[in-house]
Amino acid sequence: MSLNPEPKASHYINGEYVEDSDGTPIDLVYPATGEIVGRVHAATPAIVERALAAADAARRGWAAMSGTERGRVLRRAADIMRERNRELSELETMDTGKPLSETLVADATSAADALEYFGGLAGSLTGEHVRLPGGDFAYTIREPLGLCVGIGAWNYPTQIAAWKGAPALACGNTMVFKPSETTPLCALKVAEILTEAGVPPGVYNVVQGMGEVGAALVSDPRVAKVSLTGSVPTGRKVYAMAAQGMKHATMELGGKSPLVIFEDADLDIAVSSAILGNFYSTGQVCSNGTRVFVQEGIVDAFCDRMVERMGRAVIGDPMDEATTIGPMVSARQLDIVEGYIRKGIEEGAELVAGGRRLNRPGFWIEPTLFRNVTDDMTIAREEIFGPVLSVLNFRTEDEALKRANATEFGLAAGVVTRDLSRAHRMVAGFEAGTCYINTFNNAPVEAPFGGMKMSGVGRENSRAAIEHYSQPKSVYVAMAPAEAPF
Ligand code: NDP
């Protein structure tokens, strides 16, 4: 392997790499081969303290800069990310196993979009002026929250580090970011590039570690906000911890999203949407449309076309740009997915394609298609986070909408139809933060992204994220002498 993924050190604090080998070792495992390709160390309490102290100390200076100045630095970071896209994409592939054909267009590029977008907004973040009776007036100042903590999942390590960092920094906050222990590499590069672009020391820091490091960060009294991308069980714990300190919180959690395909749909658009919503990143996407409701009359045609298109997937070396399906991120995730496939078969779903672990080193499983899945089956209720597509039959629009919403989750939902009115009716009825018409899983920085119901609180991306990284201060100005009752 030509790429040496091992970072200069485990953590990035105050503008430089920092090591503390007393921390628990975390092996870097390349998912495509299972090889250990390096090692980092979890943060010790001393490292956590150093990172928090650095971010706290950097707060006032960064917030005192004008938004335009902060924005210029973030936009420079976006340019550097784009220039280094190949190197960063290869690192993302090492970290996650996702094929280069994806990482070249969806990870560092998405991070760069966030840095550019929020860098562009930074100079325009102002308060407002409010006229009041008697010449009095109020004005608001949009202030940063302060020290923010970001905690990431393992599926999009570069993107998550930037989706949290870019709006936080644009608003004048500082951040300590903890990546998932499964994918520790990419956030360090984001931090390095921010420094190179001119972000002052201490403004964006990265520490490694497991849940307890995340918990230590979230519970620190200096921290004003926490933004987590992770599972619902972790979200519950972190949200509760944040509540103890009355901290602001954004929770980007899991899903079990529906994709509803009507008989009038263009079959290839339907199949493409289902592929995008189930097999991209080997199914390890929170917003995936894993419950594919197909109207009765086209179930056979849909499944046939799906099997044919799945046959064109190229499963192989993720560093080969022709590859379209990579491995699962870890042995653990592979076991979880295999367990769900077994359950699907046991509970009576019909396995149409895939379902087998591949006999090669690394964490490989075939893209899998089930049909005749019913709402009560485990594979239709629980988030699998793997390449497992379930087809559920339906008859009417009303029935499809009710069943689509009959889940505790509410991250995304999609509809495929040629009937415009029906598409908008369905979207109006979906209980989901992001809806798709005739496609699935696009997440541009310009549009809000986040969940309803158990899928989370708050929104990332777009102007909506500004609300979650800043707060208004109201100032009342009296023009006449103050009158008191006594
Ligand atoms: P986890 O919930 O296991 O972990 C998420 C992060 O939280 C990790 O960095 C983890 O550390 C950390 N963590 C775990 N326990 C605690 C704790 N008690 N206090 C603070 N931090 C803690 O999720 P996964 O990494 O397994 O990611 C998969 C999940 O993420 C899926 O459910 C998926 O739906 C969701 N997700 C949601 C997205 C969204 O935007 N809505 C996008 C992508 C994924 P460590 O792992 O190092 O121990």
Coordinates of C-alpha atoms and ligand atoms in Angstrom, one line a residue:
M1 CA 0.0 0.0 0.0
S2 CA 1.6 3.3 -1.1
L3 CA -0.4 5.6 1.2
N4 CA 0.9 5.9 4.7
P5 CA -2.2 6.8 6.7
E6 CA -0.6 7.1 10.1
P7 CA -0.9 10.7 11.3
K8 CA 1.9 12.7 12.7
A9 CA 0.3 12.3 16.1
S10 CA -3.1 11.3 17.6
H11 CA -4.5 14.7 18.5
Y12 CA -4.5 18.3 17.1
I13 CA -4.5 21.0 19.8
N14 CA -3.7 24.7 19.7
G15 CA -2.6 24.6 16.1
E16 CA -0.3 21.5 16.3
Y17 CA -0.1 17.8 16.5
V18 CA 0.1 16.4 20.1
E19 CA 0.8 12.9 21.3
D20 CA 0.3 11.2 24.6
S21 CA 1.0 7.5 24.3
D22 CA -0.4 6.9 27.8
G23 CA -3.8 6.9 26.1
T24 CA -5.5 3.6 25.2
P25 CA -4.2 2.5 21.8
I26 CA -6.7 2.6 18.9
D27 CA -5.7 0.5 15.9
L28 CA -6.2 1.9 12.4
V29 CA -7.8 -0.9 10.4
Y30 CA -8.1 -0.7 6.6
P31 CA -11.6 -2.2 6.1
A32 CA -10.8 -3.5 2.6
T33 CA -8.1 -5.9 3.9
G34 CA -8.6 -6.0 7.7
E35 CA -4.9 -5.0 8.0
I36 CA -3.7 -2.8 10.8
V37 CA -2.1 0.2 9.1
G38 CA -1.3 2.4 12.1
R39 CA -2.2 3.3 15.5
V40 CA -3.4 6.4 17.5
H41 CA -4.1 6.8 21.2
A42 CA -7.3 7.9 23.0
A43 CA -7.1 11.1 24.8
T44 CA -6.0 11.0 28.4
P45 CA -7.7 13.4 30.9
A46 CA -4.7 15.6 30.5
I47 CA -5.2 15.8 26.7
V48 CA -8.9 16.5 27.1
E49 CA -8.1 19.3 29.5
R50 CA -5.4 20.7 27.1
A51 CA -7.9 20.8 24.2
L52 CA -10.7 22.4 26.2
A53 CA -8.3 25.0 27.7
A54 CA -6.9 25.8 24.2
A55 CA -10.4 26.2 22.7
D56 CA -11.6 28.3 25.7
A57 CA -8.5 30.6 25.5
A58 CA -9.0 31.1 21.8
R59 CA -12.6 32.1 22.1
R60 CA -12.4 35.8 22.6
G61 CA -9.8 36.5 19.9
W62 CA -11.7 34.5 17.3
A63 CA -15.0 36.0 18.1
A64 CA -13.5 39.6 18.1
M65 CA -12.5 39.2 14.4
S66 CA -15.0 40.5 11.9
G67 CA -17.2 37.9 10.2
T68 CA -15.6 38.9 6.9
E69 CA -12.1 38.1 8.2
R70 CA -13.3 34.7 9.6
G71 CA -15.1 33.9 6.4
R72 CA -12.0 34.7 4.3
V73 CA -10.0 32.1 6.3
L74 CA -12.7 29.5 6.0
R75 CA -12.9 30.0 2.2
R76 CA -9.2 29.6 2.0
A77 CA -9.5 26.3 3.8
A78 CA -12.1 25.3 1.3
D79 CA -9.7 26.0 -1.6
I80 CA -6.9 24.0 0.1
M81 CA -9.3 21.1 0.5
R82 CA -10.3 21.1 -3.1
E83 CA -6.6 21.3 -4.2
R84 CA -5.8 18.3 -2.1
N85 CA -9.0 16.4 -2.9
R86 CA -7.3 13.3 -4.2
E87 CA -5.0 12.9 -1.1
L88 CA -7.9 13.6 1.2
S89 CA -10.2 11.2 -0.7
E90 CA -7.6 8.4 -0.4
L91 CA -7.4 9.1 3.3
E92 CA -11.2 8.9 3.6
T93 CA -11.1 5.6 1.7
M94 CA -8.4 4.3 4.1
D95 CA -10.4 5.4 7.1
T96 CA -13.8 4.1 6.0
G97 CA -13.3 1.6 3.1
K98 CA -15.7 3.7 0.9
P99 CA -14.6 3.5 -2.8
L100 CA -12.6 6.3 -4.3
S101 CA -15.3 6.7 -6.9
E102 CA -17.4 8.0 -4.0
T103 CA -14.9 9.7 -1.8
L104 CA -13.5 11.8 -4.7
V105 CA -16.9 13.5 -5.1
A106 CA -18.7 13.3 -1.8
D107 CA -16.3 13.8 1.2
A108 CA -13.5 16.5 1.0
T109 CA -15.6 18.2 -1.7
S110 CA -18.6 18.3 0.6
A111 CA -16.4 19.6 3.5
A112 CA -15.1 22.2 1.1
D113 CA -18.7 23.2 0.2
A114 CA -19.5 23.7 3.9
L115 CA -16.4 25.8 4.5
E116 CA -17.1 27.9 1.4
Y117 CA -20.8 28.3 2.2
F118 CA -20.4 29.3 5.8
G119 CA -17.3 31.3 5.0
G120 CA -19.4 33.3 2.6
L121 CA -22.2 33.8 5.2
A122 CA -19.9 34.8 8.0
G123 CA -19.7 38.5 7.0
S124 CA -23.5 38.9 6.8
L125 CA -24.4 37.6 10.3
T126 CA -25.9 40.6 11.9
G127 CA -28.6 41.5 14.4
E128 CA -31.6 43.6 13.8
H129 CA -33.1 46.9 14.8
V130 CA -36.5 47.1 16.4
R131 CA -38.4 50.4 16.7
L132 CA -40.4 50.9 19.9
P133 CA -42.9 53.5 21.2
G134 CA -41.6 56.9 22.3
G135 CA -38.5 56.7 20.2
D136 CA -37.1 53.9 22.2
F137 CA -35.6 51.0 20.3
A138 CA -34.1 47.6 20.7
Y139 CA -31.4 46.0 18.7
T140 CA -30.0 42.5 18.7
I141 CA -26.5 41.3 18.5
R142 CA -25.9 37.9 17.1
E143 CA -23.3 36.4 19.4
P144 CA -21.4 33.1 19.2
L145 CA -22.3 30.4 21.8
G146 CA -18.7 29.9 22.8
L147 CA -16.9 26.6 23.1
C148 CA -18.6 23.9 21.1
V149 CA -18.0 20.2 21.1
G150 CA -18.5 18.1 17.9
I151 CA -18.7 14.3 18.1
G152 CA -18.7 12.3 14.9
A153 CA -19.9 9.0 13.5
W154 CA -17.6 6.8 11.3
N155 CA -19.4 6.9 8.0
Y156 CA -18.5 10.5 6.8
P157 CA -15.5 11.5 8.9
T158 CA -14.2 14.4 6.8
Q159 CA -17.7 15.7 6.0
I160 CA -18.9 15.5 9.6
A161 CA -15.8 17.3 11.0
A162 CA -16.5 20.2 8.5
W163 CA -20.3 20.2 8.7
K164 CA -19.9 20.9 12.4
G165 CA -16.7 23.0 12.3
A166 CA -17.6 25.4 9.4
P167 CA -20.8 26.9 10.9
A168 CA -19.4 26.9 14.4
L169 CA -16.3 28.8 13.3
A170 CA -18.2 31.1 10.9
C171 CA -20.3 32.3 13.9
G172 CA -17.2 32.9 16.0
N173 CA -17.2 29.8 18.2
T174 CA -14.3 27.5 18.9
M175 CA -14.5 23.7 18.7
V176 CA -13.1 20.5 20.1
F177 CA -14.0 17.7 17.8
K178 CA -13.9 14.0 18.6
P179 CA -14.1 11.6 15.7
S180 CA -15.4 8.1 16.0
E181 CA -12.6 5.7 17.2
T182 CA -13.3 3.7 14.1
T183 CA -12.3 6.5 11.8
P184 CA -9.8 8.8 13.6
L185 CA -7.8 10.1 10.6
C186 CA -9.8 12.6 8.5
A187 CA -10.7 15.2 11.2
L188 CA -7.0 15.6 11.9
K189 CA -6.5 16.7 8.3
V190 CA -9.4 19.1 8.5
A191 CA -7.7 20.7 11.6
E192 CA -4.3 20.8 9.8
I193 CA -5.9 22.5 6.8
L194 CA -7.7 25.1 8.9
T195 CA -4.4 26.0 10.5
E196 CA -2.7 26.3 7.1
A197 CA -5.6 28.6 5.9
G198 CA -5.0 30.9 8.9
V199 CA -7.4 29.7 11.6
P200 CA -5.6 30.8 14.9
P201 CA -4.3 28.1 17.3
G202 CA -6.9 26.7 19.6
V203 CA -9.9 27.6 17.4
Y204 CA -10.4 24.0 16.0
N205 CA -9.0 21.1 18.0
V206 CA -9.3 17.3 17.5
V207 CA -9.0 14.7 20.2
Q208 CA -9.3 10.9 19.8
G209 CA -11.2 8.5 22.0
M210 CA -14.2 6.3 22.7
G211 CA -17.5 7.3 24.3
E212 CA -15.9 8.3 27.6
V213 CA -13.8 11.0 25.9
G214 CA -17.0 12.3 24.3
A215 CA -18.7 12.2 27.6
A216 CA -15.8 14.1 29.3
L217 CA -16.0 16.8 26.7
V218 CA -19.8 17.1 26.8
S219 CA -20.0 17.4 30.6
D220 CA -17.3 20.1 31.0
P221 CA -18.8 23.3 32.3
R222 CA -16.8 25.4 29.8
V223 CA -18.7 23.8 26.9
A224 CA -21.7 25.8 25.6
K225 CA -22.9 23.4 22.9
V226 CA -22.7 19.9 21.7
S227 CA -23.4 18.6 18.2
L228 CA -23.5 14.8 17.8
T229 CA -23.8 12.6 14.8
G230 CA -24.4 9.1 15.9
S231 CA -27.0 6.5 16.9
V232 CA -30.2 7.2 18.8
P233 CA -29.0 5.4 22.0
T234 CA -25.9 7.6 22.1
G235 CA -28.0 10.6 21.2
R236 CA -30.2 10.0 24.2
K237 CA -27.2 9.9 26.5
V238 CA -25.4 12.9 25.1
Y239 CA -28.6 15.0 25.0
A240 CA -29.3 14.1 28.6
M241 CA -25.8 15.1 29.6
A242 CA -26.1 18.4 27.7
A243 CA -29.3 19.1 29.5
Q244 CA -27.6 18.8 32.9
G245 CA -25.5 21.8 31.9
M246 CA -28.4 23.5 30.0
K247 CA -26.2 23.4 26.9
H248 CA -27.3 23.9 23.3
A249 CA -27.5 20.6 21.4
T250 CA -27.8 19.4 17.8
M251 CA -28.5 15.7 17.5
E252 CA -28.1 14.1 14.0
L253 CA -29.2 10.5 14.7
G254 CA -30.3 7.4 12.8
G255 CA -33.2 6.6 10.6
K256 CA -35.3 3.9 8.9
S257 CA -36.5 6.1 6.1
P258 CA -39.2 5.2 3.6
L259 CA -39.0 5.4 -0.2
V260 CA -42.4 5.1 -1.8
I261 CA -42.6 4.1 -5.5
F262 CA -45.9 4.4 -7.4
E263 CA -46.9 2.4 -10.4
D264 CA -46.7 5.4 -12.7
A265 CA -43.0 5.9 -11.8
D266 CA -40.2 5.8 -14.4
L267 CA -38.8 2.4 -13.5
D268 CA -35.2 3.4 -13.9
I269 CA -35.6 6.5 -11.8
A270 CA -37.2 4.3 -9.2
V271 CA -34.4 1.8 -9.2
S272 CA -31.7 4.5 -9.3
S273 CA -33.4 6.2 -6.3
A274 CA -33.5 2.9 -4.4
I275 CA -29.8 2.3 -5.2
L276 CA -28.8 5.7 -4.1
G277 CA -30.9 5.2 -0.9
N278 CA -29.5 1.8 0.0
F279 CA -26.2 0.9 -1.5
Y280 CA -24.2 4.1 -1.6
S281 CA -21.3 3.9 1.0
T282 CA -22.3 0.2 1.2
G283 CA -25.5 1.2 2.9
Q284 CA -23.8 3.1 5.8
V285 CA -25.8 6.3 5.4
C286 CA -28.1 7.6 8.1
S287 CA -30.8 8.9 5.8
N288 CA -31.0 5.7 3.7
G289 CA -34.4 4.8 2.3
T290 CA -34.3 1.2 3.5
R291 CA -38.0 0.6 3.5
V292 CA -38.9 0.6 -0.2
F293 CA -42.7 0.6 -0.6
V294 CA -43.5 -0.5 -4.1
Q295 CA -47.1 -0.3 -5.4
E296 CA -48.4 -3.8 -6.1
G297 CA -48.6 -3.7 -9.9
I298 CA -44.9 -3.1 -10.4
V299 CA -43.3 -5.1 -7.7
D300 CA -42.1 -7.9 -10.1
A301 CA -40.8 -5.4 -12.7
F302 CA -39.1 -3.3 -10.0
C303 CA -37.4 -6.4 -8.4
D304 CA -36.3 -7.7 -11.8
R305 CA -34.8 -4.4 -12.9
M306 CA -33.1 -4.0 -9.4
V307 CA -31.5 -7.4 -9.7
E308 CA -30.3 -6.6 -13.1
R309 CA -28.8 -3.2 -12.0
M310 CA -27.3 -4.8 -8.9
G311 CA -25.5 -7.2 -11.2
R312 CA -23.6 -4.2 -12.6
A313 CA -22.2 -3.2 -9.2
V314 CA -18.4 -3.5 -9.1
I315 CA -17.4 -4.9 -5.7
G316 CA -13.6 -4.6 -5.3
D317 CA -10.5 -2.7 -4.4
P318 CA -11.8 0.7 -3.1
M319 CA -8.7 2.4 -4.4
D320 CA -9.6 1.4 -8.0
E321 CA -11.9 4.1 -9.4
A322 CA -14.0 1.6 -11.2
T323 CA -15.2 0.1 -7.9
T324 CA -18.7 1.1 -6.9
I325 CA -19.1 -1.0 -3.7
G326 CA -16.6 -1.2 -0.9
P327 CA -16.5 -3.2 2.3
M328 CA -18.3 -2.5 5.6
V329 CA -16.4 -0.2 7.9
S330 CA -15.5 -2.8 10.5
A331 CA -15.8 -6.4 11.5
R332 CA -18.4 -5.4 14.1
Q333 CA -20.6 -3.6 11.5
L334 CA -20.3 -6.6 9.2
D335 CA -21.5 -8.9 12.0
I336 CA -24.4 -6.6 12.7
V337 CA -25.5 -6.6 9.1
E338 CA -25.1 -10.4 8.7
G339 CA -27.2 -10.8 11.8
Y340 CA -30.0 -8.7 10.3
I341 CA -29.9 -10.6 7.0
R342 CA -30.3 -13.9 9.0
K343 CA -33.2 -12.4 10.9
G344 CA -34.9 -11.3 7.7
I345 CA -34.7 -14.9 6.3
E346 CA -35.9 -16.4 9.6
E347 CA -38.9 -14.0 9.8
G348 CA -40.0 -15.0 6.3
A349 CA -38.7 -12.3 4.0
E350 CA -37.8 -13.5 0.5
L351 CA -34.1 -13.1 -0.2
V352 CA -33.9 -12.1 -3.9
A353 CA -30.2 -11.2 -4.3
G354 CA -27.0 -11.0 -2.3
G355 CA -27.0 -11.8 1.4
R356 CA -23.6 -13.5 1.6
R357 CA -20.3 -12.5 3.2
L358 CA -17.5 -12.5 0.7
N359 CA -14.7 -14.9 1.2
R360 CA -11.8 -12.5 1.3
P361 CA -9.9 -10.5 3.8
G362 CA -11.6 -7.4 5.1
F363 CA -15.2 -6.8 5.9
W364 CA -17.2 -7.6 2.7
I365 CA -20.8 -8.4 2.2
E366 CA -22.9 -8.5 -1.0
P367 CA -25.6 -5.9 -1.6
T368 CA -28.8 -7.6 -0.5
L369 CA -32.4 -7.4 -1.8
F370 CA -35.4 -8.7 0.2
R371 CA -39.0 -8.7 -1.0
N372 CA -42.3 -9.6 0.6
V373 CA -41.1 -7.8 3.7
T374 CA -43.8 -6.8 6.1
D375 CA -44.0 -3.9 8.5
D376 CA -43.5 -6.0 11.6
M377 CA -40.3 -7.7 10.5
T378 CA -37.1 -6.6 12.3
I379 CA -35.4 -5.6 9.0
A380 CA -38.3 -3.2 8.4
R381 CA -38.2 -1.7 11.9
E382 CA -34.6 -1.3 12.9
E383 CA -31.7 0.6 11.4
I384 CA -29.3 -1.9 9.8
F385 CA -26.7 0.5 8.5
G386 CA -25.6 -1.8 5.7
P387 CA -26.5 -2.6 2.1
V388 CA -29.9 -4.3 2.8
L389 CA -32.9 -3.2 0.8
S390 CA -36.4 -4.3 1.8
V391 CA -39.3 -4.2 -0.7
L392 CA -42.7 -3.8 1.0
N393 CA -45.9 -4.0 -1.2
F394 CA -48.7 -1.4 -0.9
R395 CA -52.0 -0.7 -2.7
T396 CA -53.1 2.9 -2.1
E397 CA -51.5 6.3 -1.5
D398 CA -53.2 6.7 1.9
E399 CA -51.9 3.3 3.1
A400 CA -48.4 4.0 1.8
L401 CA -48.2 7.3 3.7
K402 CA -49.5 5.8 7.0
R403 CA -47.1 2.9 6.8
A404 CA -44.2 5.2 5.8
N405 CA -44.8 7.3 8.9
A406 CA -45.3 4.4 11.3
T407 CA -41.8 4.5 12.7
E408 CA -40.1 6.2 15.6
F409 CA -37.6 7.8 13.2
G410 CA -38.0 10.8 10.9
L411 CA -34.8 11.6 9.1
A412 CA -35.7 11.3 5.4
A413 CA -38.4 10.1 3.1
G414 CA -38.8 9.8 -0.7
V415 CA -41.4 9.4 -3.4
V416 CA -41.0 8.3 -7.0
T417 CA -43.9 9.2 -9.3
R418 CA -44.7 11.1 -12.5
D419 CA -47.8 12.7 -10.8
L420 CA -46.7 16.1 -9.5
S421 CA -49.7 16.6 -7.2
R422 CA -49.3 13.2 -5.6
A423 CA -45.5 13.9 -5.1
H424 CA -46.3 17.1 -3.2
R425 CA -49.2 15.5 -1.2
M426 CA -46.9 12.7 -0.1
V427 CA -44.1 15.2 0.9
A428 CA -46.6 17.3 2.9
G429 CA -47.6 14.1 4.8
F430 CA -44.2 12.7 5.4
E431 CA -42.9 13.0 9.0
A432 CA -39.3 13.5 8.0
G433 CA -36.7 16.3 8.0
T434 CA -35.6 15.8 4.4
C435 CA -37.8 14.7 1.6
Y436 CA -36.9 13.6 -1.9
I437 CA -39.0 13.6 -5.1
N438 CA -37.7 11.3 -7.9
T439 CA -34.2 10.9 -6.3
F440 CA -32.7 10.0 -2.9
N441 CA -29.9 11.0 -0.5
N442 CA -28.6 14.3 -2.0
A443 CA -27.4 16.6 0.9
P444 CA -26.3 19.9 -0.5
V445 CA -24.9 22.5 2.0
E446 CA -27.6 25.0 0.9
A447 CA -30.5 22.9 2.3
P448 CA -31.2 22.1 5.9
F449 CA -30.4 18.6 7.0
G450 CA -31.7 16.9 10.2
G451 CA -34.3 14.7 11.7
M452 CA -37.8 14.8 13.2
K453 CA -39.0 12.5 15.9
M454 CA -36.2 10.2 17.3
S455 CA -33.9 11.1 14.4
G456 CA -32.8 14.2 16.2
V457 CA -33.0 17.8 17.0
G458 CA -31.7 20.9 15.3
R459 CA -30.5 21.2 11.7
E460 CA -27.1 21.1 10.0
N461 CA -26.2 23.0 6.8
S462 CA -27.9 26.1 5.3
R463 CA -28.8 29.2 7.2
A464 CA -30.7 27.0 9.6
A465 CA -27.3 25.9 11.1
I466 CA -26.5 29.5 12.0
E467 CA -29.4 29.5 14.5
H468 CA -27.8 26.5 16.2
Y469 CA -24.4 28.0 16.5
S470 CA -25.3 31.6 17.6
Q471 CA -27.7 33.4 19.9
P472 CA -29.3 36.8 19.9
K473 CA -28.6 39.3 22.6
S474 CA -31.4 41.9 22.9
V475 CA -30.5 45.4 23.9
Y476 CA -33.2 47.8 25.0
V477 CA -32.3 51.5 24.5
A478 CA -34.4 54.1 26.3
M479 CA -34.5 57.6 24.7
A480 CA -36.6 59.2 27.4
P481 CA -35.7 59.4 31.1
A482 CA -36.6 56.1 32.8
E483 CA -39.9 56.3 34.8
A484 CA -40.2 54.2 37.9
P485 CA -43.3 53.7 40.1
F486 CA -41.7 55.1 43.2
Ligands
NDP1 P1 -22.5 5.8 17.8 O1 -23.7 6.4 18.4 O2 -22.0 4.5 18.3 O3 -21.3 6.9 18.1 C1 -21.3 8.2 17.6 C2 -20.2 9.0 18.3 O4 -20.5 9.2 19.7 C3 -18.8 8.3 18.3 O5 -17.8 9.2 18.2 C4 -18.8 7.6 19.7 O6 -17.5 7.3 20.1 C5 -19.5 8.7 20.5 N1 -20.0 8.2 21.8 C6 -20.5 7.0 22.1 N2 -21.0 7.0 23.4 C7 -20.8 8.3 23.8 C8 -21.2 8.9 25.1 N3 -21.7 8.2 26.1 N4 -20.9 10.2 25.2 C9 -20.3 10.9 24.2 N5 -20.0 10.4 23.0 C10 -20.2 9.1 22.8 O7 -22.7 5.8 16.3 P2 -21.8 5.2 15.1 O8 -20.4 5.8 15.2 O9 -21.9 3.7 15.3 O10 -22.5 5.7 13.8 C11 -23.6 5.1 13.3 C12 -24.8 5.9 13.7 O11 -24.7 7.3 13.3 C13 -26.0 5.4 13.0 O12 -27.1 5.1 13.9 C14 -26.4 6.5 12.0 O13 -27.7 6.5 11.7 C15 -25.9 7.7 12.7 N6 -25.6 8.7 11.7 C16 -26.5 9.8 11.7 C17 -26.3 10.8 10.7 C18 -27.1 12.0 10.7 O14 -26.7 13.0 10.2 N7 -28.3 12.0 11.2 C19 -25.2 10.7 9.8 C20 -24.4 9.5 10.0 C21 -24.6 8.6 10.9 P3 -16.8 6.0 19.7 O15 -17.5 5.4 18.5 O16 -15.4 6.4 19.3 O17 -16.8 5.1 20.9

